[in-house]
Coordinates of C-alpha atoms and ligand atoms in Angstrom, one line a residue:
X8 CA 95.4 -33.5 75.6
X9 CA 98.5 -35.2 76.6
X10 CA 98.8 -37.8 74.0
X11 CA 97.6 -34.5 71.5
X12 CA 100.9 -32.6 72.4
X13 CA 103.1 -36.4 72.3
X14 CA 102.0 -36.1 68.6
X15 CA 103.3 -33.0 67.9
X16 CA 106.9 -34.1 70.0
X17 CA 107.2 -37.5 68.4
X18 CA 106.6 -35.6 64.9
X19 CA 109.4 -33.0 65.8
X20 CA 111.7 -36.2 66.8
X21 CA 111.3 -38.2 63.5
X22 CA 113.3 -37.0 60.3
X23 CA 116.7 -34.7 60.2
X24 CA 117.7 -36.8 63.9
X25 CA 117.9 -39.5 62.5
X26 CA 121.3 -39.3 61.2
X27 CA 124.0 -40.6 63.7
X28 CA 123.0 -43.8 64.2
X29 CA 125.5 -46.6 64.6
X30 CA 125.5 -50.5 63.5
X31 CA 123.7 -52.9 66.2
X32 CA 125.1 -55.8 67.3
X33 CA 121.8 -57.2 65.9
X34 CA 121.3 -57.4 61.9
X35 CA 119.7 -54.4 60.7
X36 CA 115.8 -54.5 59.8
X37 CA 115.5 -54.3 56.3
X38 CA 115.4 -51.0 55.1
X39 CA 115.6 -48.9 58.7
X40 CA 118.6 -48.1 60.6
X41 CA 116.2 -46.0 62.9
X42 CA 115.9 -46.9 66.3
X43 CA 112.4 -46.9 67.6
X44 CA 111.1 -46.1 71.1
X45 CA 107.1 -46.9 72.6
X46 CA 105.4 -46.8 75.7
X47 CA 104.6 -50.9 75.1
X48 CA 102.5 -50.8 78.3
X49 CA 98.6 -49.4 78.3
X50 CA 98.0 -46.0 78.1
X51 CA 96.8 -44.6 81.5
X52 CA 97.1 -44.3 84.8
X53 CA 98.9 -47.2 86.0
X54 CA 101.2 -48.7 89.0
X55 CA 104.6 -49.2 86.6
X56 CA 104.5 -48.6 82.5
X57 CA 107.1 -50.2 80.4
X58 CA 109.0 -48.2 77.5
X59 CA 111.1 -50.1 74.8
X60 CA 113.5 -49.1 72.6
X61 CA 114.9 -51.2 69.2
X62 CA 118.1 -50.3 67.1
X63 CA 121.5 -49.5 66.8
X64 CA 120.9 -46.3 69.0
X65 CA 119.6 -48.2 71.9
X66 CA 123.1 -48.5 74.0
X67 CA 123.6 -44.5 73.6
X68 CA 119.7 -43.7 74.3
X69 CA 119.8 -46.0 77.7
X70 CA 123.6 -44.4 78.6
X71 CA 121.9 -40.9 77.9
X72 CA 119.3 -41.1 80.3
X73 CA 121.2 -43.0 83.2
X74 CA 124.3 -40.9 83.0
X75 CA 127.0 -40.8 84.3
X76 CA 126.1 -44.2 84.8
X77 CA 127.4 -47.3 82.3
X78 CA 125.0 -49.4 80.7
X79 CA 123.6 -52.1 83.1
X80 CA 124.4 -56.0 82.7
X81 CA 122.8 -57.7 79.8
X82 CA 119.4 -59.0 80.4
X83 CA 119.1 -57.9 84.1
X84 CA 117.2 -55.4 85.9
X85 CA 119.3 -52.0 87.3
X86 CA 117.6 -49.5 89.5
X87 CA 118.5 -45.9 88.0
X88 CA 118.0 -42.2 88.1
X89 CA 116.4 -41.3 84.9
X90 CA 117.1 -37.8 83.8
X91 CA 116.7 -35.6 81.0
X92 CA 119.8 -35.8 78.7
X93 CA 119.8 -32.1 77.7
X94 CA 118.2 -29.8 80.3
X95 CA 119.3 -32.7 82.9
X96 CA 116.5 -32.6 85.1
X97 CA 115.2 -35.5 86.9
X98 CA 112.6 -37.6 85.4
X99 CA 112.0 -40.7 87.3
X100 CA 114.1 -43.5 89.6
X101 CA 113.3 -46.7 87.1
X102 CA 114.2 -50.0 86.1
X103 CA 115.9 -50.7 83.1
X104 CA 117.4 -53.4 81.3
X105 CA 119.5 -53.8 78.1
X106 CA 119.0 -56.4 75.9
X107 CA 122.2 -56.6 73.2
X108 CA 120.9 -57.9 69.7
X109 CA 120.2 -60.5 68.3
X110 CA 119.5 -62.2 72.1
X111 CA 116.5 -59.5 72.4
X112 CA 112.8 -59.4 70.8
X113 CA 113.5 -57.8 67.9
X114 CA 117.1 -59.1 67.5
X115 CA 118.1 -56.0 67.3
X116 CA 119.8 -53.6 70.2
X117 CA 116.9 -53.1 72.7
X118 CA 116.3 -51.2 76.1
X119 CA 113.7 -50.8 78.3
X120 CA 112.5 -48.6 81.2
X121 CA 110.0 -49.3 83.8
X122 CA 109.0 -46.4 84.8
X123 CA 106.2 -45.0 87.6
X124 CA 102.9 -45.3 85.8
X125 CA 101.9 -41.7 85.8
X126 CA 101.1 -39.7 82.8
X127 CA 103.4 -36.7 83.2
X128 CA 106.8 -39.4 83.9
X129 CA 105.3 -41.2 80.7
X130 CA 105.2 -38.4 78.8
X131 CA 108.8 -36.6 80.1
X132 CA 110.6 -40.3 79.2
X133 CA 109.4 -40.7 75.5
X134 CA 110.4 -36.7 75.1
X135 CA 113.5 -37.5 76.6
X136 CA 114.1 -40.6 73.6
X137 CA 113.0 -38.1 71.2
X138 CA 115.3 -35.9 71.8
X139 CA 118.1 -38.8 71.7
X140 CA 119.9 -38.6 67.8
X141 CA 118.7 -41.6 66.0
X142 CA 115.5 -42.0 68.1
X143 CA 111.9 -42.1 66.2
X144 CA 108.4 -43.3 67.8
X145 CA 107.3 -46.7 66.8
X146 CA 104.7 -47.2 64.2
X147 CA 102.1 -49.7 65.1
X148 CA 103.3 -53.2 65.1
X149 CA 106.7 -52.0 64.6
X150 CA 108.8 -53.7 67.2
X151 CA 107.0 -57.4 66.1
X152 CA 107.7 -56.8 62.5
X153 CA 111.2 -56.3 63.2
X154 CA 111.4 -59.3 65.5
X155 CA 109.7 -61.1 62.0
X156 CA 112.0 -59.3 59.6
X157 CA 114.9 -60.9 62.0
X158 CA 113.7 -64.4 61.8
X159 CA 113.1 -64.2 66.0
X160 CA 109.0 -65.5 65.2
X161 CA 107.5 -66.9 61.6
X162 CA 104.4 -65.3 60.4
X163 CA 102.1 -68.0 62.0
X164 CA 104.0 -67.1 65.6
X165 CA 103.5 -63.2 64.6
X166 CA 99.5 -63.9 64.4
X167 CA 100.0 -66.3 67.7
X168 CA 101.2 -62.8 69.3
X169 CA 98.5 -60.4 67.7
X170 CA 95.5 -63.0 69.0
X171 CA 97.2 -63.3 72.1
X172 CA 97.4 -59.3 72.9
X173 CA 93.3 -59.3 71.8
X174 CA 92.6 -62.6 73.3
X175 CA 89.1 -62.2 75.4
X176 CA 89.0 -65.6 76.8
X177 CA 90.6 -68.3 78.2
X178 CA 90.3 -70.2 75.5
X179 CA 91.8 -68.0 72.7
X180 CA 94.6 -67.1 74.9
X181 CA 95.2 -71.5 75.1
X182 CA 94.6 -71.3 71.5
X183 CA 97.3 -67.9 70.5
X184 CA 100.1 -69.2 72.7
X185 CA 99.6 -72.7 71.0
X186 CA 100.5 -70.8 67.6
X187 CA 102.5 -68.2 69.2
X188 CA 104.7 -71.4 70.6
X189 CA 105.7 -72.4 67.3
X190 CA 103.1 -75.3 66.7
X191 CA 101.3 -74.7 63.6
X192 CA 104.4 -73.5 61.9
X193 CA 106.2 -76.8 63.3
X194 CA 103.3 -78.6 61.9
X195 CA 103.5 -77.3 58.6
X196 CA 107.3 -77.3 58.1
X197 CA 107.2 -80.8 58.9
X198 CA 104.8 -81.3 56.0
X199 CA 107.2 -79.2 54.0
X200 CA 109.8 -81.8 54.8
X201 CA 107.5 -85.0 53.6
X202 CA 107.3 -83.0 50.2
X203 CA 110.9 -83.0 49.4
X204 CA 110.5 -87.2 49.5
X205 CA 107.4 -86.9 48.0
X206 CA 106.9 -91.2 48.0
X207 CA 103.2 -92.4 46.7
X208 CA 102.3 -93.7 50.0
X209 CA 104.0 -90.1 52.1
X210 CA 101.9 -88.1 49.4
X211 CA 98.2 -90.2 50.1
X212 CA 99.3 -89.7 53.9
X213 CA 99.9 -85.9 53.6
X214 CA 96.5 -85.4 51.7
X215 CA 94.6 -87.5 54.2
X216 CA 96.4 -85.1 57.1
X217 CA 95.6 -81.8 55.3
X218 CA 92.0 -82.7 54.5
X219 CA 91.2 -83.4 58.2
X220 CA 92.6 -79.9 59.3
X221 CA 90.8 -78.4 56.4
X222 CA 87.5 -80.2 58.1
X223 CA 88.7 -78.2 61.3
X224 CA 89.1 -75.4 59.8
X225 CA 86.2 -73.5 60.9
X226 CA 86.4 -74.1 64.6
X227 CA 89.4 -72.5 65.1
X228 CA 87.9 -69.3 63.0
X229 CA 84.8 -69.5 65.6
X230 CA 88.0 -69.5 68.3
X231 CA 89.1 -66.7 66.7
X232 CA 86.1 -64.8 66.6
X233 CA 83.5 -66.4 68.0
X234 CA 80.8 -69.3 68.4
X235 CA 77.1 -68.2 67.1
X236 CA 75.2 -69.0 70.0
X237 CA 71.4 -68.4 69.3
X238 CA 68.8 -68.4 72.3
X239 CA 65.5 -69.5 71.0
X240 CA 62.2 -70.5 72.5
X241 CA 58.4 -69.9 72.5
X242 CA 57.1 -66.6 74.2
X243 CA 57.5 -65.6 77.9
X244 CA 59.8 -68.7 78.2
X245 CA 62.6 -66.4 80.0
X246 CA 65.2 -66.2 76.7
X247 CA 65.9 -62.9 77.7
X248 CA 66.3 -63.6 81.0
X249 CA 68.9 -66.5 80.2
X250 CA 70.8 -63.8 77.7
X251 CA 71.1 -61.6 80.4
X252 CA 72.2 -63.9 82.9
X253 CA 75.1 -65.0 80.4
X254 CA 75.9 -62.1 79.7
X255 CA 76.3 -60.7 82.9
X256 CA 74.8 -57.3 81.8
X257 CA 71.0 -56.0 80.8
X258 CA 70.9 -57.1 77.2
X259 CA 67.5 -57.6 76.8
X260 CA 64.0 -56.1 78.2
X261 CA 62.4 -58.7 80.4
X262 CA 59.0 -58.6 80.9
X263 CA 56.0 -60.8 81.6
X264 CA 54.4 -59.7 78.5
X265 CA 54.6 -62.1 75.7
X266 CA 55.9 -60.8 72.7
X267 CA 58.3 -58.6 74.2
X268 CA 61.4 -59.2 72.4
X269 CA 61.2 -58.6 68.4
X270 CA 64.5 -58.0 66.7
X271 CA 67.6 -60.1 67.5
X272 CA 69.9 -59.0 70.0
X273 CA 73.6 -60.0 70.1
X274 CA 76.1 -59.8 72.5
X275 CA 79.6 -61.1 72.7
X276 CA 80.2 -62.8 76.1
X277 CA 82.7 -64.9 77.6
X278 CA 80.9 -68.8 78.1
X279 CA 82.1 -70.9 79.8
X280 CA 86.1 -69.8 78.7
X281 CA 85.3 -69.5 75.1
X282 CA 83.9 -66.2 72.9
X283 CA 80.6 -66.6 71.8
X284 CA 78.4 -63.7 69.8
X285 CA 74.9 -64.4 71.8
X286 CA 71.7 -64.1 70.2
X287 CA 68.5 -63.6 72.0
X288 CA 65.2 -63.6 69.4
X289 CA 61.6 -63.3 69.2
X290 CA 59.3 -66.2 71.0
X291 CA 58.3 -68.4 68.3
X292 CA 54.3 -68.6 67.5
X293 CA 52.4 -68.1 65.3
X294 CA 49.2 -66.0 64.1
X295 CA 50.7 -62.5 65.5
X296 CA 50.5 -59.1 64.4
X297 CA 53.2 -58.0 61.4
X298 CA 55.7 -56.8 63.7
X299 CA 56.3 -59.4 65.6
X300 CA 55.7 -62.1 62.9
X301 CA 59.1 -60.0 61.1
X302 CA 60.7 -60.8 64.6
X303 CA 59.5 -64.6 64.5
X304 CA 61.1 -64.2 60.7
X305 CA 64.3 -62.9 61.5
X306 CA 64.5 -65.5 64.7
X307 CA 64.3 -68.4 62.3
X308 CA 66.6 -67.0 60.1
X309 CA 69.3 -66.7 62.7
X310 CA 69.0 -70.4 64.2
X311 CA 69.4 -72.0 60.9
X312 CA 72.8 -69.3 60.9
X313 CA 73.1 -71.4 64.8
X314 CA 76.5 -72.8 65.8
X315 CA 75.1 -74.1 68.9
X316 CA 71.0 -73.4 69.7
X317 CA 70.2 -72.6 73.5
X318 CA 66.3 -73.6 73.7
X319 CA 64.3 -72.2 76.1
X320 CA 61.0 -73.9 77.4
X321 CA 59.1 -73.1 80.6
X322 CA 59.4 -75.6 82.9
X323 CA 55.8 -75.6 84.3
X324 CA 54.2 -75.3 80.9
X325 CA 55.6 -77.7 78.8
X326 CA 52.0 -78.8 77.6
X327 CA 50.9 -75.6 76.2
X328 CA 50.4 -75.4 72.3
X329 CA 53.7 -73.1 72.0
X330 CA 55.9 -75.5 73.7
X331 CA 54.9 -78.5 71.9
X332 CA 54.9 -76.7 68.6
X333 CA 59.0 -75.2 69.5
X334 CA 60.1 -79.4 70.4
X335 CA 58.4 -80.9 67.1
X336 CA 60.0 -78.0 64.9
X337 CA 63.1 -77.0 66.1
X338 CA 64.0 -79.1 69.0
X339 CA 63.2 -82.5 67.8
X340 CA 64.9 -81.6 64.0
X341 CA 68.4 -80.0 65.5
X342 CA 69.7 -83.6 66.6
X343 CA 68.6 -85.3 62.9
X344 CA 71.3 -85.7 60.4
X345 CA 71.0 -83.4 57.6
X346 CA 72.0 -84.4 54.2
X347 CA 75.3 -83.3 54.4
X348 CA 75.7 -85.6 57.6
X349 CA 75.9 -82.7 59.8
X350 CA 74.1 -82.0 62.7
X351 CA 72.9 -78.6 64.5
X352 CA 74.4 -78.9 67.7
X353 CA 71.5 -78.2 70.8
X354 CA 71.0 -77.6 74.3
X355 CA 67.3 -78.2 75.8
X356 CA 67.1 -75.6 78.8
X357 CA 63.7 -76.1 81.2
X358 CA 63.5 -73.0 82.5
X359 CA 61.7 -71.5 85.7
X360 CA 62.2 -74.7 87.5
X361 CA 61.5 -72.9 91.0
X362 CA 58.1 -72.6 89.9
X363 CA 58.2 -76.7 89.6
X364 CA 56.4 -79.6 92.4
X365 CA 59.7 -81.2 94.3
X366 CA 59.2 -84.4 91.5
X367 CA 60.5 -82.1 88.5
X368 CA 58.6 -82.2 85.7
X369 CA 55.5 -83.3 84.3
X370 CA 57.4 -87.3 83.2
X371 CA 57.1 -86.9 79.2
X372 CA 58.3 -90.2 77.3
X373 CA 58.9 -88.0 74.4
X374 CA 61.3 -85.2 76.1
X375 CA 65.4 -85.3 74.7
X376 CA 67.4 -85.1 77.4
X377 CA 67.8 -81.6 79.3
X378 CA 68.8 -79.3 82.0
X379 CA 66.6 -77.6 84.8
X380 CA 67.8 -74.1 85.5
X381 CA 65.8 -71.4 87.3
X382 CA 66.8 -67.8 86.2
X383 CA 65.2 -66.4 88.9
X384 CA 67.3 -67.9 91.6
X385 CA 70.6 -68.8 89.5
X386 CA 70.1 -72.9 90.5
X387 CA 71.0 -75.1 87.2
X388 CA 73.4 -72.3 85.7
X389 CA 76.9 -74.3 87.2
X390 CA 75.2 -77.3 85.3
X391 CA 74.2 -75.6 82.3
X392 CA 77.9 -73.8 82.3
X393 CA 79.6 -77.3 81.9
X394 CA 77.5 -78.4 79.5
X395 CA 78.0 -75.2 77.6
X396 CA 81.7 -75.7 78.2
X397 CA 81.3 -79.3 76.4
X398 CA 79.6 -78.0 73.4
X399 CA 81.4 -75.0 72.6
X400 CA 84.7 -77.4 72.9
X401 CA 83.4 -79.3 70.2
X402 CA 82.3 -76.3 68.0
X403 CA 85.6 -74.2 68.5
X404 CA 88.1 -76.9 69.0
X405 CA 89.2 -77.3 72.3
X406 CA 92.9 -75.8 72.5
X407 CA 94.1 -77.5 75.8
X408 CA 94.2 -80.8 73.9
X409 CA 93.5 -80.9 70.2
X410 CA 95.4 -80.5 66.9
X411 CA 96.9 -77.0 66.3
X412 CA 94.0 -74.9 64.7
X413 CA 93.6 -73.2 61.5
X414 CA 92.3 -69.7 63.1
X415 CA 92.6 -67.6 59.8
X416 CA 91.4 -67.7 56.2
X417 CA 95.2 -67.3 55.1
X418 CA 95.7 -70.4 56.7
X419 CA 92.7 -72.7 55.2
X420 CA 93.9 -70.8 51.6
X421 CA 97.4 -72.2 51.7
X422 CA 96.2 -75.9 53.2
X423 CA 93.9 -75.8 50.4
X424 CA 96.0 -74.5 48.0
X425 CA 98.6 -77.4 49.0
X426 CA 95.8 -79.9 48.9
X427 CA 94.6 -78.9 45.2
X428 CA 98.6 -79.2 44.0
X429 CA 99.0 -82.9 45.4
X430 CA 95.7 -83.6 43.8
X431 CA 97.7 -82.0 40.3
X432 CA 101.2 -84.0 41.5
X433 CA 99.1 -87.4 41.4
X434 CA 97.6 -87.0 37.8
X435 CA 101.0 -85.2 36.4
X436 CA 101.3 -87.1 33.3
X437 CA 105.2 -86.4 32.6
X438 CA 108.0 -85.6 35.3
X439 CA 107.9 -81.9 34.5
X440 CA 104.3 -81.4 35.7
X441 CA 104.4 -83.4 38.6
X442 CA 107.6 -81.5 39.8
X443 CA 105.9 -78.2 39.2
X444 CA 102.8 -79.5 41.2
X445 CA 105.3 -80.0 43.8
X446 CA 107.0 -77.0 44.0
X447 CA 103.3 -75.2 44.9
X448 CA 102.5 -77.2 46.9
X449 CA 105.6 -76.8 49.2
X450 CA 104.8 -72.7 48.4
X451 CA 101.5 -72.9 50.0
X452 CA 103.0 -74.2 53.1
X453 CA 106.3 -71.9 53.2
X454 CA 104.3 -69.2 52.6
X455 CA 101.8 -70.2 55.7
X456 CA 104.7 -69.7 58.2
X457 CA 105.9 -66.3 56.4
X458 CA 108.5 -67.4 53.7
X459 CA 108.4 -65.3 50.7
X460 CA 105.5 -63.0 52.2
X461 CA 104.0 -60.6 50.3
X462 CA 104.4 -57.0 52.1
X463 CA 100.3 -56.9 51.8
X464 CA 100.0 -60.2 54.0
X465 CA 102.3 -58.4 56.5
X466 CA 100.4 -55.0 56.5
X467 CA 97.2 -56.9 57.2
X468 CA 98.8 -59.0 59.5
X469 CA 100.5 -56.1 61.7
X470 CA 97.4 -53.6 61.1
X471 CA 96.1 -55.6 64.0
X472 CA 98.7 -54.0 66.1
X473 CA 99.1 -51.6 68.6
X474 CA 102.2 -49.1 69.4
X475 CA 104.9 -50.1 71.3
X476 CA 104.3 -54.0 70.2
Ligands
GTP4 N1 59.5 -67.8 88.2 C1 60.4 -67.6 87.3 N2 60.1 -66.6 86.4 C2 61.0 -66.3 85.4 C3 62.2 -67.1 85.3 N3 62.9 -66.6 84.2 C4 62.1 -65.6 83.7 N4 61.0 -65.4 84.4 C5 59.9 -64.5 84.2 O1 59.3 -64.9 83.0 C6 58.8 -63.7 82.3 C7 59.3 -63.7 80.8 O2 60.7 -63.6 80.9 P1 61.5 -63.1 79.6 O3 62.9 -63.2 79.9 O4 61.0 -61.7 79.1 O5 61.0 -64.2 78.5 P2 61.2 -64.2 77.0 O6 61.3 -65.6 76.6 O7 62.4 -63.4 76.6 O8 59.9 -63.5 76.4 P3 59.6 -62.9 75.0 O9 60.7 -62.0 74.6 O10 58.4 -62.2 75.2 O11 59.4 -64.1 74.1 C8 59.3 -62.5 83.1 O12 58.3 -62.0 83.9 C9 60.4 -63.1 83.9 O13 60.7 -62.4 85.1 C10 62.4 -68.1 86.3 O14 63.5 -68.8 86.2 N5 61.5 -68.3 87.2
K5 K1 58.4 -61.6 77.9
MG6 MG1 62.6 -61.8 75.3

């Protein structure tokens, strides 16, 4: 209801107000002289939400609703009454702070308000802006882009901030303030810079570099979105149990029925500090009914899809025909080298350890190496937890320490894009071509950070956006 009739305001505010703005101290976003105001907190019921503003209007929309006060010190945070600038009532006692372009976000003129947290002082604010001449809402993303169209953040820094805002875990928030830092842009301009030398030897060295971040490319996309984690096991082993024990939440039906899980069940959970989509499927065995032999299907389908398997065995029936029949065909292949010299990467889980004799169990000379948990009682999951940790660093890159990671397609396109024009520069047969083969290459890279971006790059890029950011 509220943000229903905050539609209809902010539509009355935009258009014939808009005239009367004045020059910033800032450089004007292309193509906008509006000023733009957002509530750039959550929505909700909260303790304190922030509202921004960005433009030349900024000064006079601060002095409006703090008057007959004067505009605060730059950059430092004044306790005011906030009023109404037309029917002058009393709206809120809040902190604000002006920010005088370009030393601000955007680079333009900004202010802000931090206001009381309450939905009615929220709402009686952004009226207020609206009804300042030269004030419009924000469209999504709005405030970033103009902080881009500025030069204050390259496109690689602008993603850094989108990832960071929808980062779920600790690891992708490492990962976004890594690129939001700079780092991958600083990476890439310095490759820029070995281009314009463009020497034989810098050239062989560049390719070398590009081709083992191209190798990386895909962890920092699972970073970005997520590790495929697939629990698999024979029946009754306690998959679902596990999957629910991850996840923290009753994924899956648990039951001491064999058989009791058929289709594949995901669920994006936080392991271990990195996102993972987990998978729980069918018990493998063979000779069932058609339903769940289409559940056995679509269980072997998704571990050969597998970033990293989770197998499940009982603990206290590791000689049973099930068992033995999960280690020879999926257990004992995942470590093997395929052709392509990859490997699928594997965690051996004994389950229901509590059900164990003190000496562990049954000694088996033919058993890869793995770890005891107990579902029922929670003992083994700190154990299994690091050694998820370990894995998943090695599948999605591990941002506290590695190379800065290719998250996005857009990135991988331009590396290889580069990478396929030094391959050209090195069989150029006349100065010309090799020149030319230059000059794309050092495109792919400029446009990596943002230079000479097409406005479809952008939308997609600040479609990820909320309001007020
Ligand atoms: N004692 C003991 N029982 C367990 C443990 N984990 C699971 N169980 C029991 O084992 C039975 C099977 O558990 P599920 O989680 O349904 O096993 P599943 O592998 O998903 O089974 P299917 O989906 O039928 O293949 C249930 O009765 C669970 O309560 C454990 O650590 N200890
Ligand atoms: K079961
Ligand atoms: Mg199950």
């Amino acid at each position: 209801m509220w943000r229903r009739r905050w539609t209809l305001v902010a539509r009355a505010a935009r258009g014939p107000r808009r005239s009367g703005t004045r020059q910033g101290s800032g450089a004007p976003a292309p193509g906008s002289g509006a000023t733009i105001f957002a509530l750039s907190s959550g929505q909700g019921r909260c303790g304190v939400a922030v509202i921004r503003t960005s433009g030349p209007a900024s000064g006079h929309a601060l002095r409006s609703l703090t008057a007959p006060r004067d505009l605060p010190p730059s950059r430092s945070a004044c306790l005011r009454l906030l009023s109404d600038p037309r029917s002058g009532e009393r709206l809120d006692r809040a902190l604000v702070l002006w920010f005088p372009g370009p030393r601000s976000f955007t680079g333009e003129d900004c202010a802000e308000f931090h206001v009381h947290g309450g939905p009615a002082v929220v709402s009686g604010v952004l009226q207020a802006l609206g009804r300042v001449p030269g004030l419009r809402p924000a469209e999504a993303g709005e405030f970033t882009r103009r902080a881009f169209a500025h030069g204050k953040l390259s496109l690689t820094e602008v993603e850094g901030l989108a990832d960071l805002i929808h980062a779920e875990t600790e690891a992708q928030r490492r990962q976004a303030l890594r690129q939001l830092d700079g780092e991958l842009g600083h990476l890439c301009r310095g490759w820029a810079e070995t281009l314009t030398k463009a020497t034989d030897s810098e050239v062989r060295e560049l390719e070398v570099a590009l081709g083992a971040h191209l190798r990386d490319a895909r962890r920092g996309q699972r970073l970005r979105s997520g590790a495929h984690v697939v629990v698999a096991g024979p029946p009754n082993a306690g998959k679902s149990s596990l999957v629910n024990l991850l996840s923290r939440k009753p994924v899956s039906i648990v039951s001491p029925e064999p058989g009791t899980t058929r289709d594949v069940l995901e669920a994006p959970v936080d392991l271990a500090g990195f996102p993972a989509l987990l998978s729980d499927t069918a018990g493998l065995r063979e000779g069932v009914g058609p339903v769940e032999q289409e559940g056995v299907r679509r269980a072997r389908q998704r571990l050969e899809q597998a970033d990293l398997i989770l197998a499940v065995l009982d603990a206290s029936d590791l000689a049973s025909p099930s068992s033995c029949n999960f280690l020879d065909t999926v257990v004992g292949p995942a470590g093997a080298h395929s052709p392509n010299g990859s490997s699928q990467r594997l965690l051996l889980v004994l389950n229901k350890s509590d059900l164990l004799p003190p000496g562990g169990p049954d000694p088996s000379p033919d058993l890869p190496p793995y770890l005891l948990l107990s579902c029922l009682s929670g003992e083994g999951l700190d154990g299994l937890l690091e050694a998820l940790r370990k894995e998943l660093a090695e599948v999605c890159g591990d941002p506290s320490t590695g190379p800065p990671l290719l998250t996005r397609t857009r990135h991988q396109h331009h590396l290889q894009g580069c990478l396929d024009a030094l391959g050209h520069y090195k069989q150029a047969t006349d100065l010309a071509l090799a020149a030319e083969a230059l000059r794309v290459a050092r495109g792919h890279l400029a446009r990596l950070t943002g230079g000479g971006g097409t406005e479809e790059i952008l939308d997609m890029i600040f479609r990820d956006f909320c309001v007020g950011k």
